[in-house]
Each structure stands twice: as structure tokens, then as C-alpha cells.
């Protein structure tokens, strides 16, 4: 079964510092990986995805993520954090070795990022 | 505005009651997904429909049911409500369900917050 783990419930970082939100996954084949962000009282918004190709994926709002197959990780990064980046971040995985259109996107429990001015 | 519309935004009801949550997918999207977000369980997949047909089922309770109508809107029915059903219920939509669409991004609505007293 596919699963994703976000080992940190909370990440605190000072504004202007680099940030990393960690994600590890478990699937039987090569994964489709996604990051979403949820601001207070809002739905989830898509940030970026990894399907194939370059291991470094760039997304919205200056975020990027690095796919590492050997470590089964897909950590979200940003070189310089903003206070407005404070939100709940979700990593998600889908196993394309199955009929992926019918395979639900499985989410981690989320990591709350707090950027302090 | 993501293009996915959910109503009602907030709902307060009593144990034992029945409620219906409604979702209109983004224009052109044929797949609808329902997720439940609670503090202790994170984001849990409930059920997926594609063009009116059920395509995938997650940890959806027997007291819960859903359907997708010919106009592609979907309803999630929650009955015999319990305190533990209090959560944020999200609807998401995507273009397709074929195997090649596994990389498609889900677009989320703002959610329906259900409080069971």
C-alpha cells in the first residue's frame, strides 16, 4: 500500500532563512509525488509535483522539492522564508504502477510551518 | 477561487442527525473526490467518482454515502452523526480518471466544516 510520512508536526524558521519540510514515501513502484499548502480557513492549494525527469522540481511561490529515490524522500525547500509562507503543508503520493486514475492521492498528516519575523 | 464550490461552509448539528454536503467541480473536471480532515487523523480519502460512477473507495463509514449526478456535482451524505464526525470535509476535482491522468493535479474546494454537538 502507498503511504507518506511527514516526520515533523511543526517547523519553525526565521524569516529570510532557508526552510525544509520533510516527506518520505512508500510505494511499490516509482511514485507520483505532490506538495500542497493549506492556509487558514482555505482549501488545499497545489504547489508542485514530481512525475519523472529532473529530481529537482520547482513550483509556486519560490518553493522547490527534491526527489531522492534512494532515500524515498521528497523534501520541500525554499531558499528564503517569508512570514506569509506560514501555513500547513501536505505531502501526497500516488502509485502509478496501479491504475493511477483510480488510485487515490494519499496525504501525509501535514507539517505546520511557522515563519517568525 | 479554485473553481470548486462547496456548500455549506459551516454546519452545526446534533448527534443522530443527517446532513448533506454539496460539491460542484471545476468546469471541465469529471472526477470528484471527497476527503475528511480531522485533527487526529489528518486528511483521509473517503471516495472518488468519475462521470457519475464510483471509482475508488477509502475509509468511508457505512453511515456515509455519496453520489455524483449527471451535471457532475456531487453530494456527500452523512447520517446517524456522532461527535467524532466533526471535521472539515473537502471536495476536490480533477480532469480524468484514466491511467495516464494519475499525474493530474487535484483542485480543492474551501471545505465544509461540520460540527456535531
Coordinates of C-alpha atoms in Angstrom, one line a residue, chain B residues 7-93:
Chain B
X7 CA -21.8 24.3 0.4
X8 CA -22.5 24.8 3.2
X9 CA -19.3 26.4 4.5
X10 CA -20.3 25.7 8.1
X11 CA -22.8 23.3 9.6
X12 CA -23.7 22.7 13.2
X13 CA -26.0 19.8 14.0
X14 CA -26.8 17.3 16.7
X15 CA -25.8 13.7 17.2
X16 CA -28.1 11.3 15.3
X17 CA -28.9 13.8 12.6
X18 CA -28.3 13.5 8.9
X19 CA -26.6 16.2 6.7
X20 CA -25.8 16.6 3.0
X21 CA -22.7 18.3 1.8
X22 CA -22.6 19.5 -1.8
X23 CA -19.8 20.0 -4.3
X24 CA -19.6 21.5 -7.7
X25 CA -16.4 20.6 -9.5
X26 CA -14.2 22.9 -11.5
X27 CA -15.5 23.4 -15.1
X28 CA -14.3 20.6 -17.3
X29 CA -13.4 18.2 -14.5
X30 CA -15.1 14.8 -14.5
X31 CA -13.6 13.3 -11.3
X32 CA -14.7 14.3 -7.8
X33 CA -13.0 13.2 -4.6
X34 CA -14.1 13.6 -1.0
X35 CA -11.7 13.9 1.9
X36 CA -12.2 14.3 5.6
X37 CA -9.7 16.4 7.6
X38 CA -9.6 16.0 11.3
X39 CA -7.0 17.0 13.8
X40 CA -6.0 13.5 14.8
X41 CA -6.4 11.7 11.5
X42 CA -5.1 14.2 9.1
X43 CA -6.5 14.2 5.5
X44 CA -8.4 10.9 4.9
X45 CA -9.6 9.9 1.5
X46 CA -13.3 8.9 1.5
X47 CA -14.5 8.2 -2.0
X48 CA -14.0 9.1 -5.7
X49 CA -16.4 9.4 -8.6
X50 CA -15.8 9.8 -12.3
X51 CA -18.6 10.9 -14.6
X52 CA -21.3 9.6 -12.3
X53 CA -19.6 6.3 -11.4
X54 CA -17.9 5.3 -8.2
X55 CA -14.2 4.6 -8.9
X56 CA -12.4 4.3 -5.6
X57 CA -13.3 3.9 -2.0
X58 CA -11.3 4.7 1.0
X59 CA -12.1 4.6 4.7
X60 CA -15.6 5.7 4.3
X61 CA -18.0 4.7 7.0
X62 CA -21.2 2.8 6.2
X63 CA -23.2 5.7 7.6
X64 CA -21.7 7.9 4.9
X65 CA -22.7 7.7 1.2
X66 CA -22.1 9.8 -1.8
X67 CA -23.1 10.2 -5.4
X68 CA -22.3 12.2 -8.5
X69 CA -25.1 13.5 -10.6
X70 CA -25.4 13.9 -14.4
X71 CA -24.4 17.5 -14.1
X72 CA -21.3 16.3 -12.3
X73 CA -22.0 17.9 -9.0
X74 CA -21.6 15.5 -6.0
X75 CA -23.2 15.1 -2.7
X76 CA -21.8 13.5 0.5
X77 CA -24.5 12.3 2.8
X78 CA -23.6 11.7 6.5
X79 CA -26.2 10.0 8.7
X80 CA -26.5 9.0 12.3
X81 CA -24.0 11.6 13.1
X82 CA -21.6 11.1 16.0
X83 CA -19.4 13.6 17.8
X84 CA -16.4 12.1 16.1
X85 CA -17.7 13.0 12.7
X86 CA -16.9 16.6 13.4
X87 CA -14.4 17.6 10.8
X88 CA -13.6 19.6 7.7
X89 CA -14.9 17.8 4.6
X90 CA -13.1 18.7 1.4
X91 CA -14.2 18.1 -2.1
X92 CA -11.6 18.0 -4.9
X93 CA -11.8 17.6 -8.6

